[in-house]
mmCIF file of C-alpha atoms in Angstrom:
data_model
loop_
_atom_site.group_PDB
_atom_site.id
_atom_site.type_symbol
_atom_site.label_atom_id
_atom_site.label_comp_id
_atom_site.label_asym_id
_atom_site.label_seq_id
_atom_site.Cartn_x
_atom_site.Cartn_y
_atom_site.Cartn_z
ATOM 1 C CA MET T 1 17.093 -4.358 -8.471
ATOM 2 C CA TRP T 2 16.600 -6.746 -5.564
ATOM 3 C CA ASN T 3 18.429 -9.654 -7.193
ATOM 4 C CA LYS T 4 21.308 -7.828 -8.839
ATOM 5 C CA VAL T 5 21.578 -4.419 -7.162
ATOM 6 C CA GLY T 6 20.666 -5.594 -3.653
ATOM 7 C CA MET T 7 22.796 -5.467 -0.534
ATOM 8 C CA GLY T 8 25.257 -7.986 -2.000
ATOM 9 C CA ARG T 9 26.306 -7.121 -5.549
ATOM 10 C CA ASN T 10 28.995 -8.269 -7.974
ATOM 11 C CA GLU T 11 30.402 -7.149 -11.301
ATOM 12 C CA LYS T 12 28.516 -9.722 -13.386
ATOM 13 C CA GLY T 13 25.152 -8.975 -11.805
ATOM 14 C CA LEU T 14 25.593 -5.210 -11.992
ATOM 15 C CA THR T 15 26.639 -5.338 -15.650
ATOM 16 C CA GLU T 16 23.594 -7.455 -16.445
ATOM 17 C CA ALA T 17 21.339 -5.160 -14.412
ATOM 18 C CA ILE T 18 22.503 -2.066 -16.300
ATOM 19 C CA ALA T 19 21.649 -3.732 -19.621
ATOM 20 C CA GLU T 20 18.306 -4.996 -18.305
ATOM 21 C CA ILE T 21 17.285 -1.600 -16.936
ATOM 22 C CA ALA T 22 18.236 0.047 -20.237
ATOM 23 C CA GLN T 23 15.932 -2.439 -22.010
ATOM 24 C CA LEU T 24 13.200 -1.802 -19.441
ATOM 25 C CA LYS T 25 13.564 1.935 -19.976
ATOM 26 C CA GLU T 26 13.240 1.525 -23.729
ATOM 27 C CA ASP T 27 10.145 -0.661 -23.352
ATOM 28 C CA PHE T 28 8.666 1.768 -20.837
ATOM 29 C CA TYR T 29 8.933 4.794 -23.109
ATOM 30 C CA LYS T 30 7.663 2.800 -26.087
ATOM 31 C CA GLU T 31 4.700 1.127 -24.430
ATOM 32 C CA VAL T 32 3.628 3.360 -21.569
ATOM 33 C CA TYR T 33 -0.084 4.175 -21.555
ATOM 34 C CA VAL T 34 -1.170 7.273 -19.673
ATOM 35 C CA PRO T 35 -4.921 7.624 -19.178
ATOM 36 C CA GLY T 36 -6.498 11.055 -18.988
ATOM 37 C CA SER T 37 -5.084 14.318 -20.251
ATOM 38 C CA ALA T 38 -2.502 16.887 -19.245
ATOM 39 C CA ASP T 39 -5.123 19.638 -18.984
ATOM 40 C CA GLU T 40 -6.354 18.849 -15.474
ATOM 41 C CA LEU T 41 -5.238 17.022 -12.354
ATOM 42 C CA ASN T 42 -4.022 13.614 -13.491
ATOM 43 C CA PRO T 43 -2.838 11.249 -10.721
ATOM 44 C CA GLU T 44 -1.991 8.597 -13.343
ATOM 45 C CA LEU T 45 0.459 10.980 -15.006
ATOM 46 C CA GLU T 46 2.070 11.559 -11.599
ATOM 47 C CA LYS T 47 2.541 7.792 -11.200
ATOM 48 C CA VAL T 48 4.068 7.475 -14.676
ATOM 49 C CA LEU T 49 6.560 10.256 -13.935
ATOM 50 C CA ARG T 50 7.447 8.547 -10.669
ATOM 51 C CA VAL T 51 8.143 5.257 -12.454
ATOM 52 C CA ALA T 52 10.328 7.133 -14.971
ATOM 53 C CA ASP T 53 12.288 8.550 -12.015
ATOM 54 C CA PHE T 54 12.648 5.112 -10.427
ATOM 55 C CA ILE T 55 14.107 3.720 -13.645
ATOM 56 C CA GLU T 56 16.725 6.483 -13.813
ATOM 57 C CA LEU T 57 17.521 6.123 -10.138
ATOM 58 C CA GLY T 58 17.907 2.369 -10.606
ATOM 59 C CA GLN T 59 20.317 2.939 -13.474
ATOM 60 C CA LEU T 60 22.317 5.381 -11.432
ATOM 61 C CA MET T 61 22.537 3.046 -8.424
ATOM 62 C CA ALA T 62 23.776 0.184 -10.606
ATOM 63 C CA MET T 63 26.311 2.401 -12.398
ATOM 64 C CA ASP T 64 27.710 3.788 -9.195
ATOM 65 C CA ALA T 65 27.833 0.367 -7.526
ATOM 66 C CA LEU T 66 29.721 -1.040 -10.505
ATOM 67 C CA GLN T 67 32.458 1.585 -10.446
ATOM 68 C CA ARG T 68 32.937 1.407 -6.678
ATOM 69 C CA LYS T 69 35.327 -1.524 -6.484
ATOM 70 C CA GLU T 70 35.261 -1.857 -2.711
ATOM 71 C CA SER T 71 32.737 -2.736 -0.019
ATOM 72 C CA CYS T 72 31.504 -0.154 2.431
ATOM 73 C CA GLY T 73 28.351 0.280 4.487
ATOM 74 C CA GLY T 74 25.262 -0.954 2.676
ATOM 75 C CA HIS T 75 27.288 -1.464 -0.502
ATOM 76 C CA PHE T 76 28.703 -4.995 -0.300
ATOM 77 C CA ARG T 77 30.599 -5.998 -3.409
ATOM 78 C CA GLU T 78 30.949 -9.759 -3.146
ATOM 79 C CA GLU T 79 34.404 -9.633 -4.793
ATOM 80 C CA TYR T 80 35.686 -7.346 -2.050
ATOM 81 C CA GLN T 81 35.467 -9.122 1.281
ATOM 82 C CA ASP T 82 38.028 -10.286 3.786
ATOM 83 C CA ALA T 83 38.641 -13.862 4.916
ATOM 84 C CA GLU T 84 35.827 -13.595 7.448
ATOM 85 C CA GLY T 85 33.305 -12.292 4.915
ATOM 86 C CA GLU T 86 33.471 -8.743 6.287
ATOM 87 C CA THR T 87 33.495 -5.639 4.069
ATOM 88 C CA LEU T 88 36.829 -4.871 2.468
ATOM 89 C CA ARG T 89 37.317 -1.159 1.988
ATOM 90 C CA ASP T 90 39.618 0.547 -0.451
ATOM 91 C CA ASP T 91 40.146 4.012 0.960
ATOM 92 C CA GLU T 92 43.139 4.547 -1.289
ATOM 93 C CA ASN T 93 40.986 4.701 -4.407
ATOM 94 C CA PHE T 94 37.416 5.266 -3.263
ATOM 95 C CA LYS T 95 37.492 7.874 -0.534
ATOM 96 C CA PHE T 96 35.013 10.038 -2.397
ATOM 97 C CA VAL T 97 31.323 10.657 -2.941
ATOM 98 C CA GLY T 98 30.267 10.026 -6.524
ATOM 99 C CA ALA T 99 28.191 12.650 -8.335
ATOM 100 C CA TRP T 100 27.079 11.648 -11.828
ATOM 101 C CA GLU T 101 26.496 14.247 -14.482
ATOM 102 C CA TYR T 102 23.535 13.636 -16.741
ATOM 103 C CA LYS T 103 24.562 13.466 -20.386
ATOM 104 C CA GLY T 104 21.349 12.520 -22.126
ATOM 105 C CA ASP T 105 19.431 9.273 -22.511
ATOM 106 C CA ASP T 106 22.471 7.027 -22.933
ATOM 107 C CA ILE T 107 23.466 6.068 -19.401
ATOM 108 C CA SER T 108 26.967 4.968 -20.475
ATOM 109 C CA LYS T 109 27.767 8.604 -21.318
ATOM 110 C CA GLU T 110 27.247 9.844 -17.760
ATOM 111 C CA GLU T 111 30.263 11.492 -16.254
ATOM 112 C CA LEU T 112 31.512 10.759 -12.741
ATOM 113 C CA HIS T 113 32.605 13.699 -10.611
ATOM 114 C CA LYS T 114 34.478 12.836 -7.445
ATOM 115 C CA GLU T 115 33.918 14.718 -4.250
ATOM 116 C CA GLU T 116 36.881 13.764 -2.067
ATOM 117 C CA LEU T 117 36.240 12.987 1.582
ATOM 118 C CA VAL T 118 38.613 14.627 4.025
ATOM 119 C CA TYR T 119 38.631 13.310 7.581
ATOM 120 C CA GLU T 120 40.273 15.555 10.117
ATOM 121 C CA GLU T 121 39.199 14.043 13.424
ATOM 122 C CA ILE T 122 38.983 10.331 12.784
ATOM 123 C CA LYS T 123 41.512 7.775 11.593
ATOM 124 C CA ILE T 124 40.463 5.740 8.557
ATOM 125 C CA ALA T 125 40.393 2.041 9.449
ATOM 126 C CA ALA T 126 38.492 -1.149 8.698
ATOM 127 C CA ARG T 127 35.265 -1.213 10.691
ATOM 128 C CA ASN T 128 33.173 -4.110 11.852
ATOM 129 C CA TYR T 129 30.915 -4.934 14.745
ATOM 130 C CA LYS T 130 33.062 -7.631 16.333
ATOM 131 C CA MET M 1 -13.467 -12.754 12.231
ATOM 132 C CA SER M 2 -14.898 -14.885 9.456
ATOM 133 C CA ALA M 3 -12.694 -15.927 6.554
ATOM 134 C CA ALA M 4 -12.365 -13.539 3.630
ATOM 135 C CA LYS M 5 -14.569 -14.127 0.618
ATOM 136 C CA ASN M 6 -15.119 -12.373 -2.680
ATOM 137 C CA ILE M 7 -18.139 -10.186 -3.322
ATOM 138 C CA ASN M 8 -19.547 -8.506 -6.412
ATOM 139 C CA ILE M 9 -20.599 -4.889 -5.996
ATOM 140 C CA ASN M 10 -22.143 -1.996 -7.888
ATOM 141 C CA LEU M 11 -20.597 1.432 -7.532
ATOM 142 C CA LYS M 12 -22.162 4.824 -8.108
ATOM 143 C CA ILE M 13 -19.283 7.282 -8.237
ATOM 144 C CA TRP M 14 -19.183 11.048 -8.695
ATOM 145 C CA ARG M 15 -17.191 11.861 -11.828
ATOM 146 C CA GLN M 16 -16.195 15.428 -12.575
ATOM 147 C CA LYS M 17 -13.585 16.348 -15.155
ATOM 148 C CA ASN M 18 -12.353 19.492 -13.433
ATOM 149 C CA ALA M 19 -13.382 22.305 -11.120
ATOM 150 C CA SER M 20 -15.390 24.178 -13.743
ATOM 151 C CA SER M 21 -17.215 21.269 -15.364
ATOM 152 C CA LYS M 22 -20.507 19.761 -14.297
ATOM 153 C CA GLY M 23 -20.215 16.341 -12.686
ATOM 154 C CA SER M 24 -22.517 13.356 -12.570
ATOM 155 C CA MET M 25 -22.896 9.966 -10.895
ATOM 156 C CA GLU M 26 -21.529 7.103 -12.991
ATOM 157 C CA THR M 27 -22.270 3.427 -12.465
ATOM 158 C CA TYR M 28 -19.585 0.735 -12.373
ATOM 159 C CA LYS M 29 -19.739 -2.981 -11.725
ATOM 160 C CA LEU M 30 -16.834 -4.529 -9.870
ATOM 161 C CA ASP M 31 -16.558 -8.287 -9.370
ATOM 162 C CA ASN M 32 -14.385 -10.415 -7.115
ATOM 163 C CA VAL M 33 -13.643 -7.862 -4.422
ATOM 164 C CA SER M 34 -12.068 -9.531 -1.402
ATOM 165 C CA THR M 35 -13.811 -8.678 1.870
ATOM 166 C CA ALA M 36 -10.303 -8.548 3.362
ATOM 167 C CA SER M 37 -9.361 -5.588 1.181
ATOM 168 C CA SER M 38 -9.651 -2.012 2.321
ATOM 169 C CA PHE M 39 -12.036 0.441 0.701
ATOM 170 C CA LEU M 40 -9.157 2.209 -1.058
ATOM 171 C CA GLU M 41 -7.795 -1.109 -2.321
ATOM 172 C CA MET M 42 -11.239 -1.728 -3.799
ATOM 173 C CA LEU M 43 -10.923 1.628 -5.627
ATOM 174 C CA ASP M 44 -7.422 0.623 -6.796
ATOM 175 C CA GLN M 45 -8.985 -2.553 -8.189
ATOM 176 C CA LEU M 46 -11.656 -0.520 -9.970
ATOM 177 C CA ASN M 47 -9.009 1.805 -11.421
ATOM 178 C CA GLU M 48 -6.992 -1.134 -12.686
ATOM 179 C CA GLN M 49 -10.121 -2.408 -14.414
ATOM 180 C CA LEU M 50 -10.745 1.046 -15.928
ATOM 181 C CA VAL M 51 -7.138 1.385 -17.129
ATOM 182 C CA ASN M 52 -7.348 -2.050 -18.771
ATOM 183 C CA GLU M 53 -10.510 -0.905 -20.542
ATOM 184 C CA LYS M 54 -8.606 2.239 -21.636
ATOM 185 C CA LYS M 55 -10.964 4.400 -19.586
ATOM 186 C CA GLU M 56 -9.966 7.170 -17.230
ATOM 187 C CA PRO M 57 -9.423 6.019 -13.626
ATOM 188 C CA VAL M 58 -11.253 7.657 -10.735
ATOM 189 C CA ALA M 59 -9.160 10.344 -9.018
ATOM 190 C CA PHE M 60 -9.297 10.105 -5.213
ATOM 191 C CA ASP M 61 -7.096 11.376 -2.404
ATOM 192 C CA HIS M 62 -4.988 9.010 -0.331
ATOM 193 C CA ASP M 63 -1.590 8.982 1.301
ATOM 194 C CA CYS M 64 -0.576 7.121 4.476
ATOM 195 C CA ARG M 65 -3.350 4.510 4.372
ATOM 196 C CA GLU M 66 -3.088 4.052 8.132
ATOM 197 C CA GLY M 67 -5.489 6.681 9.444
ATOM 198 C CA ILE M 68 -3.084 9.431 10.449
ATOM 199 C CA CYS M 69 -2.521 11.736 7.485
ATOM 200 C CA GLY M 70 -6.081 12.970 6.909
ATOM 201 C CA MET M 71 -5.812 12.791 3.117
ATOM 202 C CA CYS M 72 -8.472 10.227 2.272
ATOM 203 C CA SER M 73 -11.916 11.741 2.248
ATOM 204 C CA LEU M 74 -14.984 10.279 0.501
ATOM 205 C CA TYR M 75 -18.631 10.448 1.375
ATOM 206 C CA ILE M 76 -19.706 6.814 1.291
ATOM 207 C CA ASN M 77 -23.389 5.878 1.339
ATOM 208 C CA GLY M 78 -24.184 9.299 2.785
ATOM 209 C CA ARG M 79 -21.595 9.210 5.563
ATOM 210 C CA ALA M 80 -18.165 10.786 5.854
ATOM 211 C CA HIS M 81 -15.541 7.983 5.794
ATOM 212 C CA GLY M 82 -18.352 5.435 5.322
ATOM 213 C CA PRO M 83 -20.381 3.083 7.496
ATOM 214 C CA ASP M 84 -18.182 2.699 10.550
ATOM 215 C CA THR M 85 -17.157 4.979 13.393
ATOM 216 C CA GLY M 86 -13.794 6.255 14.594
ATOM 217 C CA ILE M 87 -12.042 5.510 11.307
ATOM 218 C CA THR M 88 -10.858 7.178 8.128
ATOM 219 C CA THR M 89 -11.745 5.806 4.685
ATOM 220 C CA CYS M 90 -8.427 3.978 4.407
ATOM 221 C CA GLN M 91 -9.322 2.066 7.586
ATOM 222 C CA LEU M 92 -12.720 1.041 6.197
ATOM 223 C CA HIS M 93 -12.807 -2.576 5.052
ATOM 224 C CA MET M 94 -14.882 -4.270 2.414
ATOM 225 C CA ARG M 95 -16.133 -6.761 5.034
ATOM 226 C CA MET M 96 -18.533 -3.959 6.027
ATOM 227 C CA PHE M 97 -20.354 -4.584 2.720
ATOM 228 C CA ASN M 98 -22.332 -7.480 1.276
ATOM 229 C CA ASP M 99 -22.457 -9.252 -2.052
ATOM 230 C CA GLY M 100 -24.670 -7.345 -4.482
ATOM 231 C CA ASP M 101 -24.505 -4.048 -2.544
ATOM 232 C CA THR M 102 -24.664 -0.730 -4.359
ATOM 233 C CA ILE M 103 -22.195 1.739 -2.853
ATOM 234 C CA TYR M 104 -22.504 5.485 -3.415
ATOM 235 C CA ILE M 105 -19.211 7.406 -3.368
ATOM 236 C CA GLU M 106 -19.121 11.197 -3.426
ATOM 237 C CA PRO M 107 -16.508 13.853 -2.669
ATOM 238 C CA TRP M 108 -16.713 16.117 0.405
ATOM 239 C CA ARG M 109 -19.433 18.643 -0.377
ATOM 240 C CA SER M 110 -18.793 22.146 0.914
ATOM 241 C CA LYS M 111 -18.521 25.592 -0.573
ATOM 242 C CA ALA M 112 -15.089 25.977 1.009
ATOM 243 C CA PHE M 113 -13.865 22.624 -0.423
ATOM 244 C CA PRO M 114 -14.235 22.970 -4.225
ATOM 245 C CA VAL M 115 -13.947 19.772 -6.263
ATOM 246 C CA ILE M 116 -10.700 19.592 -8.257
ATOM 247 C CA LYS M 117 -11.513 16.340 -10.039
ATOM 248 C CA ASP M 118 -13.832 13.373 -9.379
ATOM 249 C CA LEU M 119 -13.496 12.678 -5.639
ATOM 250 C CA VAL M 120 -10.577 15.055 -4.992
ATOM 251 C CA VAL M 121 -11.410 18.340 -3.283
ATOM 252 C CA ASP M 122 -9.241 21.353 -2.498
ATOM 253 C CA ARG M 123 -8.840 21.557 1.282
ATOM 254 C CA SER M 124 -6.240 24.305 1.307
ATOM 255 C CA ALA M 125 -8.758 26.444 3.244
ATOM 256 C CA PHE M 126 -7.732 24.362 6.280
ATOM 257 C CA ASP M 127 -4.063 25.161 5.620
ATOM 258 C CA ARG M 128 -4.820 28.874 5.538
ATOM 259 C CA ILE M 129 -6.713 28.650 8.842
ATOM 260 C CA GLN M 130 -3.734 26.837 10.378
ATOM 261 C CA GLN M 131 -1.336 29.440 9.017
ATOM 262 C CA ALA M 132 -3.476 32.175 10.565
ATOM 263 C CA GLY M 133 -2.735 30.972 14.092
ATOM 264 C CA GLY M 134 -1.914 27.298 14.479
ATOM 265 C CA PHE M 135 1.558 27.842 15.880
ATOM 266 C CA VAL M 136 3.423 28.874 19.048
ATOM 267 C CA SER M 137 6.467 31.097 19.518
ATOM 268 C CA VAL M 138 9.459 29.346 21.023
ATOM 269 C CA ASN M 139 12.783 30.818 22.034
ATOM 270 C CA THR M 140 15.367 29.241 19.742
ATOM 271 C CA SER M 141 18.325 31.363 20.827
ATOM 272 C CA GLY M 142 20.033 28.385 22.395
ATOM 273 C CA ASN M 143 18.132 28.708 25.659
ATOM 274 C CA THR M 144 15.098 26.757 24.491
ATOM 275 C CA ILE M 145 13.133 25.376 27.405
ATOM 276 C CA ASP M 146 12.488 21.662 27.183
ATOM 277 C CA ALA M 147 8.714 21.253 26.828
ATOM 278 C CA ASN M 148 8.784 18.423 29.378
ATOM 279 C CA SER M 149 10.177 20.748 32.029
ATOM 280 C CA ILE M 150 7.115 23.036 31.898
ATOM 281 C CA PRO M 151 4.510 21.816 34.412
ATOM 282 C CA VAL M 152 1.080 21.130 32.865
ATOM 283 C CA PRO M 153 -1.844 19.795 34.922
ATOM 284 C CA LYS M 154 -2.607 16.229 33.855
ATOM 285 C CA ASP M 155 -6.234 17.020 33.035
ATOM 286 C CA ASP M 156 -5.191 19.899 30.723
ATOM 287 C CA ALA M 157 -2.492 17.828 29.062
ATOM 288 C CA ASP M 158 -5.015 15.055 28.350
ATOM 289 C CA LYS M 159 -7.540 17.487 26.877
ATOM 290 C CA ALA M 160 -4.868 19.207 24.764
ATOM 291 C CA PHE M 161 -3.690 15.835 23.538
ATOM 292 C CA MET M 162 -7.205 14.801 22.577
ATOM 293 C CA ALA M 163 -7.671 18.052 20.657
ATOM 294 C CA ALA M 164 -4.308 17.530 18.954
ATOM 295 C CA ALA M 165 -5.563 14.166 17.646
ATOM 296 C CA CYS M 166 -7.365 16.113 14.884
ATOM 297 C CA ILE M 167 -5.866 15.132 11.507
ATOM 298 C CA GLY M 168 -7.612 17.900 9.532
ATOM 299 C CA CYS M 169 -9.438 15.478 7.224
ATOM 300 C CA GLY M 170 -12.524 17.676 6.828
ATOM 301 C CA ALA M 171 -15.137 15.048 7.742
ATOM 302 C CA CYS M 172 -16.674 17.545 10.200
ATOM 303 C CA VAL M 173 -17.231 20.082 7.424
ATOM 304 C CA ALA M 174 -18.576 17.490 4.999
ATOM 305 C CA THR M 175 -20.990 16.151 7.617
ATOM 306 C CA CYS M 176 -22.238 19.505 8.933
ATOM 307 C CA LYS M 177 -25.484 20.759 7.436
ATOM 308 C CA ASN M 178 -24.038 24.276 7.737
ATOM 309 C CA GLY M 179 -20.669 23.332 6.236
ATOM 310 C CA SER M 180 -19.068 24.541 9.438
ATOM 311 C CA ALA M 181 -15.394 24.032 10.245
ATOM 312 C CA MET M 182 -15.844 24.820 13.928
ATOM 313 C CA LEU M 183 -14.879 21.357 15.174
ATOM 314 C CA PHE M 184 -11.595 21.610 13.284
ATOM 315 C CA VAL M 185 -10.848 25.174 14.365
ATOM 316 C CA GLY M 186 -12.077 24.417 17.892
ATOM 317 C CA ALA M 187 -9.624 21.525 18.136
ATOM 318 C CA LYS M 188 -6.719 23.623 16.873
ATOM 319 C CA VAL M 189 -7.514 26.562 19.170
ATOM 320 C CA SER M 190 -8.058 24.270 22.174
ATOM 321 C CA GLN M 191 -4.820 22.397 21.686
ATOM 322 C CA TYR M 192 -2.886 25.606 22.335
ATOM 323 C CA ALA M 193 -5.332 27.326 24.687
ATOM 324 C CA LEU M 194 -4.923 24.479 27.171
ATOM 325 C CA LEU M 195 -1.138 24.600 27.269
ATOM 326 C CA PRO M 196 1.207 27.210 28.743
ATOM 327 C CA GLN M 197 3.126 27.375 25.434
ATOM 328 C CA GLY M 198 0.000 28.683 23.721
ATOM 329 C CA LYS M 199 -0.581 31.613 26.053
ATOM 330 C CA VAL M 200 1.719 34.071 24.248
ATOM 331 C CA GLU M 201 -0.389 34.286 21.084
ATOM 332 C CA ALA M 202 -3.700 33.187 22.648
ATOM 333 C CA THR M 203 -5.602 36.415 21.917
ATOM 334 C CA GLN M 204 -4.481 36.891 18.327
ATOM 335 C CA ARG M 205 -4.669 33.190 17.546
ATOM 336 C CA VAL M 206 -8.368 32.730 18.133
ATOM 337 C CA LEU M 207 -9.301 36.032 16.474
ATOM 338 C CA ASN M 208 -7.173 35.313 13.391
ATOM 339 C CA MET M 209 -8.203 31.687 12.991
ATOM 340 C CA VAL M 210 -11.924 32.459 13.352
ATOM 341 C CA ARG M 211 -11.611 35.378 10.920
ATOM 342 C CA GLN M 212 -9.871 33.156 8.370
ATOM 343 C CA MET M 213 -12.515 30.459 8.887
ATOM 344 C CA ASP M 214 -15.264 32.981 8.096
ATOM 345 C CA GLU M 215 -13.399 34.353 5.070
ATOM 346 C CA GLU M 216 -13.063 30.858 3.602
ATOM 347 C CA GLY M 217 -16.839 30.548 3.512
ATOM 348 C CA PHE M 218 -17.402 27.939 6.218
ATOM 349 C CA GLY M 219 -20.749 28.079 7.984
ATOM 350 C CA ASN M 220 -21.508 28.433 11.659
ATOM 351 C CA CYS M 221 -22.222 25.921 14.394
ATOM 352 C CA THR M 222 -25.801 25.183 15.456
ATOM 353 C CA ASN M 223 -24.854 22.499 17.995
ATOM 354 C CA THR M 224 -26.180 19.607 15.935
ATOM 355 C CA GLY M 225 -23.259 17.393 16.940
ATOM 356 C CA ALA M 226 -23.062 15.404 13.680
ATOM 357 C CA CYS M 227 -19.397 16.384 13.307
ATOM 358 C CA GLU M 228 -18.499 14.792 16.634
ATOM 359 C CA ILE M 229 -20.155 11.522 15.584
ATOM 360 C CA GLU M 230 -18.428 11.378 12.193
ATOM 361 C CA CYS M 231 -15.005 12.612 13.363
ATOM 362 C CA PRO M 232 -12.534 9.729 12.869
ATOM 363 C CA LYS M 233 -10.588 10.918 15.906
ATOM 364 C CA GLY M 234 -13.547 11.514 18.216
ATOM 365 C CA ILE M 235 -12.894 15.239 18.687
ATOM 366 C CA SER M 236 -15.388 16.483 21.270
ATOM 367 C CA LEU M 237 -17.894 19.335 20.803
ATOM 368 C CA GLU M 238 -16.407 20.698 24.031
ATOM 369 C CA ASN M 239 -13.650 22.129 21.813
ATOM 370 C CA ILE M 240 -16.145 24.357 20.001
ATOM 371 C CA ALA M 241 -17.363 25.673 23.357
ATOM 372 C CA ARG M 242 -13.778 26.352 24.372
ATOM 373 C CA MET M 243 -13.101 28.172 21.103
ATOM 374 C CA ASN M 244 -16.187 30.351 21.626
ATOM 375 C CA ARG M 245 -15.043 31.113 25.171
ATOM 376 C CA GLU M 246 -11.553 32.001 23.924
ATOM 377 C CA PHE M 247 -13.066 34.153 21.168
ATOM 378 C CA LEU M 248 -15.288 36.063 23.590
ATOM 379 C CA LYS M 249 -12.387 36.555 25.993
ATOM 380 C CA ALA M 250 -10.173 37.862 23.188
ATOM 381 C CA SER M 251 -12.918 40.116 21.796
ATOM 382 C CA VAL M 252 -13.515 42.041 25.034
ATOM 383 C CA LYS M 253 -9.830 42.511 25.785
#
């Protein structure tokens, strides 16, 4: 996640990350060992469920970062930067919040729903701190 | 501080499957514990060893690991939060122990804090006491008065602040021979009794919180003062006196 889905990401890294996380997920569900039982308080089971959540969240982050072919905020796609290395936005195509619909274990089946952003008070423009 | 080294220790830990089963002390040997590690990190190391041996890890409470949340409990070598003062278990370090030591670890023992598993106890009795009166009414209609604009004598503000330092860990109850929660309730009552914001509910607060405390099965105070010594936040016995004064005042109203 740090190397390929970090603050700077690119298409190659994200594609690799999605495949690697899918492999990790498969290994996790095959090899996970949970001590104790489900009949009483089991902090180890809580930890396992948390790791399972992290894996899904990681998948989702990589998927969403891959489809968002622009740079904005903490999402810096290395392919989309201006001459000065600043974020290059694409408000024409990506002025929306992505909501992914769960479609089972296969992450490639997830469906993207777009929640359009409507700005009434502010003018959309490139932003930087210079 | 001397450089960190590794020590080998023996642990005697209370193991209890669930609330209804009978528990017992189990012995574990743990080698290569860094004196730079915290007590909870030592337990993490033990649990890793147990998991690798396909045994069930020891359940214990922990959260912030910086002495402010009040989650970590543990009765270590007969003392709440172990052999140091003014700290919680997460702030206890293994440099307090020596190579070859045997360390006894037990859960909080009190009728009002039933064991859930191993070293984890149910402290929701404290939550119910808080819910009975640990709050103030504030006007939120849009005309809320900024707390900083209400004059409070410096001495009162300091005392209220010191009472508010209570993190509700339960060390006072575990330490008290009567299993009394009066240091905890005293701190909560005092925090509000000393401030103008607490005046509105002052009468009902102390009556309700003390009633809830009694209903939960906590014992009474006999002025032993052990709680004050073991309290990680140094809550003063003065708070119990203030609670009693508030209670008497409210009772004769």
